[in-house]
Amino acid sequence: MSNKAFILIDYTVDFVATDGKLTVGEPGQKLEKSIVAKIRETIANEGLILAVNDLHKEHDQHHPEHSLFPPHNIEGTEGRKLFGEVDDVLKQMEKDHPGKVIRLDKRRYSAFCGTPLELILRQENIQVIELAGVCTDICVFHTAVDAYNKGFQVIIDESAVASFNQKAHEVALEHFKSVMGFDVKRRG
Ligand code: ZN
């Protein structure tokens, strides 16, 4: 039993596919192989995988994102499916390794906000979490701040996070390293 969890945030069709409703585009699509490898590695090391995805309702006028972003990850749509090979591999892992893959729906940027994520991590005695997915500077960032405040050790690999805003992506990675003391793995 590993004390490590891999937390994949918002790697959905709407956020990653070329025709997604709020897509990161190519930088997001480039993470696919790395995320698949990390899923396989986590399962091989008996770690836990949590896939936490945005869940929105249509015409949700009081939601704080309503005036900021076009509708995305709407309940019951294809846009909420995980992107590409990640979807296939995670489904296979769910089948082959019952209990090792947990899916959660979130309503805000942070994967901790209004979800049982912390309860699950504490129950499984997990101290180290790796965050992956999109966007580095939005949902990954808000989740990272909560993880920091809750005292988790956090790993972030540049090959598994992306944003549509390259400058904001860079600032977030620098913040993770210099301000929150995370283990940030940079390319090259
Ligand atoms: Zn959203």
PDB file of N, CA, C and O in Angstrom, residues 40-71:
ATOM      1  N   ARG A  40      -0.409   4.379 -15.196  1.00  0.00           N
ATOM      2  CA  ARG A  40       0.112   3.000 -15.152  1.00  0.00           C
ATOM      3  C   ARG A  40       1.109   2.820 -14.010  1.00  0.00           C
ATOM      4  O   ARG A  40       1.068   1.827 -13.287  1.00  0.00           O
ATOM      5  N   GLU A  41       1.980   3.819 -13.836  1.00  0.00           N
ATOM      6  CA  GLU A  41       3.014   3.760 -12.801  1.00  0.00           C
ATOM      7  C   GLU A  41       2.379   3.771 -11.402  1.00  0.00           C
ATOM      8  O   GLU A  41       2.800   3.027 -10.511  1.00  0.00           O
ATOM      9  N   THR A  42       1.357   4.620 -11.232  1.00  0.00           N
ATOM     10  CA  THR A  42       0.686   4.711  -9.927  1.00  0.00           C
ATOM     11  C   THR A  42       0.064   3.371  -9.562  1.00  0.00           C
ATOM     12  O   THR A  42       0.213   2.894  -8.421  1.00  0.00           O
ATOM     13  N   ILE A  43      -0.617   2.745 -10.502  1.00  0.00           N
ATOM     14  CA  ILE A  43      -1.254   1.449 -10.248  1.00  0.00           C
ATOM     15  C   ILE A  43      -0.192   0.384  -9.961  1.00  0.00           C
ATOM     16  O   ILE A  43      -0.332  -0.421  -9.031  1.00  0.00           O
ATOM     17  N   ALA A  44       0.902   0.409 -10.733  1.00  0.00           N
ATOM     18  CA  ALA A  44       1.987  -0.569 -10.526  1.00  0.00           C
ATOM     19  C   ALA A  44       2.586  -0.438  -9.125  1.00  0.00           C
ATOM     20  O   ALA A  44       2.996  -1.421  -8.514  1.00  0.00           O
ATOM     21  N   ASN A  45       2.600   0.806  -8.596  1.00  0.00           N
ATOM     22  CA  ASN A  45       3.157   1.041  -7.255  1.00  0.00           C
ATOM     23  C   ASN A  45       2.096   0.991  -6.156  1.00  0.00           C
ATOM     24  O   ASN A  45       2.332   1.440  -5.036  1.00  0.00           O
ATOM     25  N   GLU A  46       0.928   0.478  -6.510  1.00  0.00           N
ATOM     26  CA  GLU A  46      -0.193   0.349  -5.563  1.00  0.00           C
ATOM     27  C   GLU A  46      -0.652   1.671  -4.980  1.00  0.00           C
ATOM     28  O   GLU A  46      -1.095   1.749  -3.823  1.00  0.00           O
ATOM     29  N   GLY A  47      -0.511   2.738  -5.750  1.00  0.00           N
ATOM     30  CA  GLY A  47      -1.012   4.049  -5.331  1.00  0.00           C
ATOM     31  C   GLY A  47      -2.471   4.214  -5.723  1.00  0.00           C
ATOM     32  O   GLY A  47      -3.073   3.329  -6.348  1.00  0.00           O
ATOM     33  N   LEU A  48      -3.004   5.361  -5.329  1.00  0.00           N
ATOM     34  CA  LEU A  48      -4.415   5.647  -5.592  1.00  0.00           C
ATOM     35  C   LEU A  48      -4.517   6.722  -6.684  1.00  0.00           C
ATOM     36  O   LEU A  48      -3.725   7.656  -6.721  1.00  0.00           O
ATOM     37  N   ILE A  49      -5.502   6.554  -7.565  1.00  0.00           N
ATOM     38  CA  ILE A  49      -5.736   7.557  -8.600  1.00  0.00           C
ATOM     39  C   ILE A  49      -7.075   8.232  -8.355  1.00  0.00           C
ATOM     40  O   ILE A  49      -8.082   7.560  -8.144  1.00  0.00           O
ATOM     41  N   LEU A  50      -7.060   9.555  -8.371  1.00  0.00           N
ATOM     42  CA  LEU A  50      -8.312  10.293  -8.264  1.00  0.00           C
ATOM     43  C   LEU A  50      -8.467  11.182  -9.493  1.00  0.00           C
ATOM     44  O   LEU A  50      -7.575  11.981  -9.796  1.00  0.00           O
ATOM     45  N   ALA A  51      -9.550  10.998 -10.203  1.00  0.00           N
ATOM     46  CA  ALA A  51      -9.849  11.852 -11.355  1.00  0.00           C
ATOM     47  C   ALA A  51     -10.954  12.799 -10.924  1.00  0.00           C
ATOM     48  O   ALA A  51     -12.067  12.370 -10.618  1.00  0.00           O
ATOM     49  N   VAL A  52     -10.621  14.091 -10.850  1.00  0.00           N
ATOM     50  CA  VAL A  52     -11.579  15.076 -10.341  1.00  0.00           C
ATOM     51  C   VAL A  52     -11.928  16.062 -11.461  1.00  0.00           C
ATOM     52  O   VAL A  52     -11.050  16.758 -11.976  1.00  0.00           O
ATOM     53  N   ASN A  53     -13.192  16.068 -11.822  1.00  0.00           N
ATOM     54  CA  ASN A  53     -13.606  16.869 -12.977  1.00  0.00           C
ATOM     55  C   ASN A  53     -14.711  17.863 -12.651  1.00  0.00           C
ATOM     56  O   ASN A  53     -15.613  17.580 -11.865  1.00  0.00           O
ATOM     57  N   ASP A  54     -14.608  19.000 -13.300  1.00  0.00           N
ATOM     58  CA  ASP A  54     -15.645  20.022 -13.240  1.00  0.00           C
ATOM     59  C   ASP A  54     -17.016  19.427 -13.583  1.00  0.00           C
ATOM     60  O   ASP A  54     -17.118  18.623 -14.514  1.00  0.00           O
ATOM     61  N   LEU A  55     -18.010  19.835 -12.840  1.00  0.00           N
ATOM     62  CA  LEU A  55     -19.391  19.481 -13.178  1.00  0.00           C
ATOM     63  C   LEU A  55     -20.232  20.764 -13.141  1.00  0.00           C
ATOM     64  O   LEU A  55     -20.355  21.398 -12.089  1.00  0.00           O
ATOM     65  N   HIS A  56     -20.727  21.134 -14.311  1.00  0.00           N
ATOM     66  CA  HIS A  56     -21.558  22.338 -14.366  1.00  0.00           C
ATOM     67  C   HIS A  56     -22.953  22.007 -14.867  1.00  0.00           C
ATOM     68  O   HIS A  56     -23.146  21.042 -15.604  1.00  0.00           O
ATOM     69  N   LYS A  57     -23.882  22.841 -14.467  1.00  0.00           N
ATOM     70  CA  LYS A  57     -25.249  22.739 -14.978  1.00  0.00           C
ATOM     71  C   LYS A  57     -25.438  23.841 -16.014  1.00  0.00           C
ATOM     72  O   LYS A  57     -24.796  24.885 -15.936  1.00  0.00           O
ATOM     73  N   GLU A  58     -26.316  23.591 -16.962  1.00  0.00           N
ATOM     74  CA  GLU A  58     -26.576  24.603 -17.974  1.00  0.00           C
ATOM     75  C   GLU A  58     -27.360  25.763 -17.341  1.00  0.00           C
ATOM     76  O   GLU A  58     -28.135  25.556 -16.421  1.00  0.00           O
ATOM     77  N   HIS A  59     -27.131  26.957 -17.822  1.00  0.00           N
ATOM     78  CA  HIS A  59     -27.842  28.155 -17.356  1.00  0.00           C
ATOM     79  C   HIS A  59     -27.743  28.346 -15.842  1.00  0.00           C
ATOM     80  O   HIS A  59     -28.720  28.688 -15.189  1.00  0.00           O
ATOM     81  N   ASP A  60     -26.554  28.114 -15.304  1.00  0.00           N
ATOM     82  CA  ASP A  60     -26.348  28.263 -13.860  1.00  0.00           C
ATOM     83  C   ASP A  60     -25.862  29.690 -13.586  1.00  0.00           C
ATOM     84  O   ASP A  60     -24.681  29.940 -13.360  1.00  0.00           O
ATOM     85  N   GLN A  61     -26.814  30.620 -13.600  1.00  0.00           N
ATOM     86  CA  GLN A  61     -26.465  32.044 -13.595  1.00  0.00           C
ATOM     87  C   GLN A  61     -25.778  32.534 -12.325  1.00  0.00           C
ATOM     88  O   GLN A  61     -25.126  33.576 -12.333  1.00  0.00           O
ATOM     89  N   HIS A  62     -25.962  31.814 -11.232  1.00  0.00           N
ATOM     90  CA  HIS A  62     -25.361  32.279  -9.983  1.00  0.00           C
ATOM     91  C   HIS A  62     -23.992  31.664  -9.730  1.00  0.00           C
ATOM     92  O   HIS A  62     -23.348  31.971  -8.728  1.00  0.00           O
ATOM     93  N   HIS A  63     -23.564  30.803 -10.646  1.00  0.00           N
ATOM     94  CA  HIS A  63     -22.223  30.226 -10.485  1.00  0.00           C
ATOM     95  C   HIS A  63     -21.180  31.309 -10.775  1.00  0.00           C
ATOM     96  O   HIS A  63     -21.310  32.044 -11.744  1.00  0.00           O
ATOM     97  N   PRO A  64     -20.129  31.404  -9.930  1.00  0.00           N
ATOM     98  CA  PRO A  64     -19.139  32.477 -10.139  1.00  0.00           C
ATOM     99  C   PRO A  64     -18.418  32.412 -11.498  1.00  0.00           C
ATOM    100  O   PRO A  64     -17.912  33.431 -11.962  1.00  0.00           O
ATOM    101  N   GLU A  65     -18.373  31.240 -12.137  1.00  0.00           N
ATOM    102  CA  GLU A  65     -17.708  31.156 -13.446  1.00  0.00           C
ATOM    103  C   GLU A  65     -18.623  31.619 -14.592  1.00  0.00           C
ATOM    104  O   GLU A  65     -18.152  31.799 -15.724  1.00  0.00           O
ATOM    105  N   HIS A  66     -19.897  31.791 -14.284  1.00  0.00           N
ATOM    106  CA  HIS A  66     -20.891  32.067 -15.321  1.00  0.00           C
ATOM    107  C   HIS A  66     -20.523  33.261 -16.217  1.00  0.00           C
ATOM    108  O   HIS A  66     -20.625  33.205 -17.438  1.00  0.00           O
ATOM    109  N   SER A  67     -20.062  34.336 -15.592  1.00  0.00           N
ATOM    110  CA  SER A  67     -19.740  35.544 -16.369  1.00  0.00           C
ATOM    111  C   SER A  67     -18.298  35.546 -16.867  1.00  0.00           C
ATOM    112  O   SER A  67     -17.886  36.453 -17.594  1.00  0.00           O
ATOM    113  N   LEU A  68     -17.524  34.550 -16.475  1.00  0.00           N
ATOM    114  CA  LEU A  68     -16.096  34.537 -16.813  1.00  0.00           C
ATOM    115  C   LEU A  68     -15.757  33.638 -17.993  1.00  0.00           C
ATOM    116  O   LEU A  68     -14.851  33.925 -18.776  1.00  0.00           O
ATOM    117  N   PHE A  69     -16.456  32.500 -18.101  1.00  0.00           N
ATOM    118  CA  PHE A  69     -16.109  31.501 -19.125  1.00  0.00           C
ATOM    119  C   PHE A  69     -17.348  31.010 -19.868  1.00  0.00           C
ATOM    120  O   PHE A  69     -18.447  31.002 -19.308  1.00  0.00           O
ATOM    121  N   PRO A  70     -17.153  30.575 -21.118  1.00  0.00           N
ATOM    122  CA  PRO A  70     -18.282  29.954 -21.824  1.00  0.00           C
ATOM    123  C   PRO A  70     -18.685  28.647 -21.126  1.00  0.00           C
ATOM    124  O   PRO A  70     -17.863  28.066 -20.398  1.00  0.00           O
ATOM    125  N   PRO A  71     -19.927  28.189 -21.322  1.00  0.00           N
ATOM    126  CA  PRO A  71     -20.362  26.946 -20.675  1.00  0.00           C
ATOM    127  C   PRO A  71     -19.424  25.790 -21.027  1.00  0.00           C
ATOM    128  O   PRO A  71     -18.984  25.664 -22.169  1.00  0.00           O
TER     129      PRO A  71
END
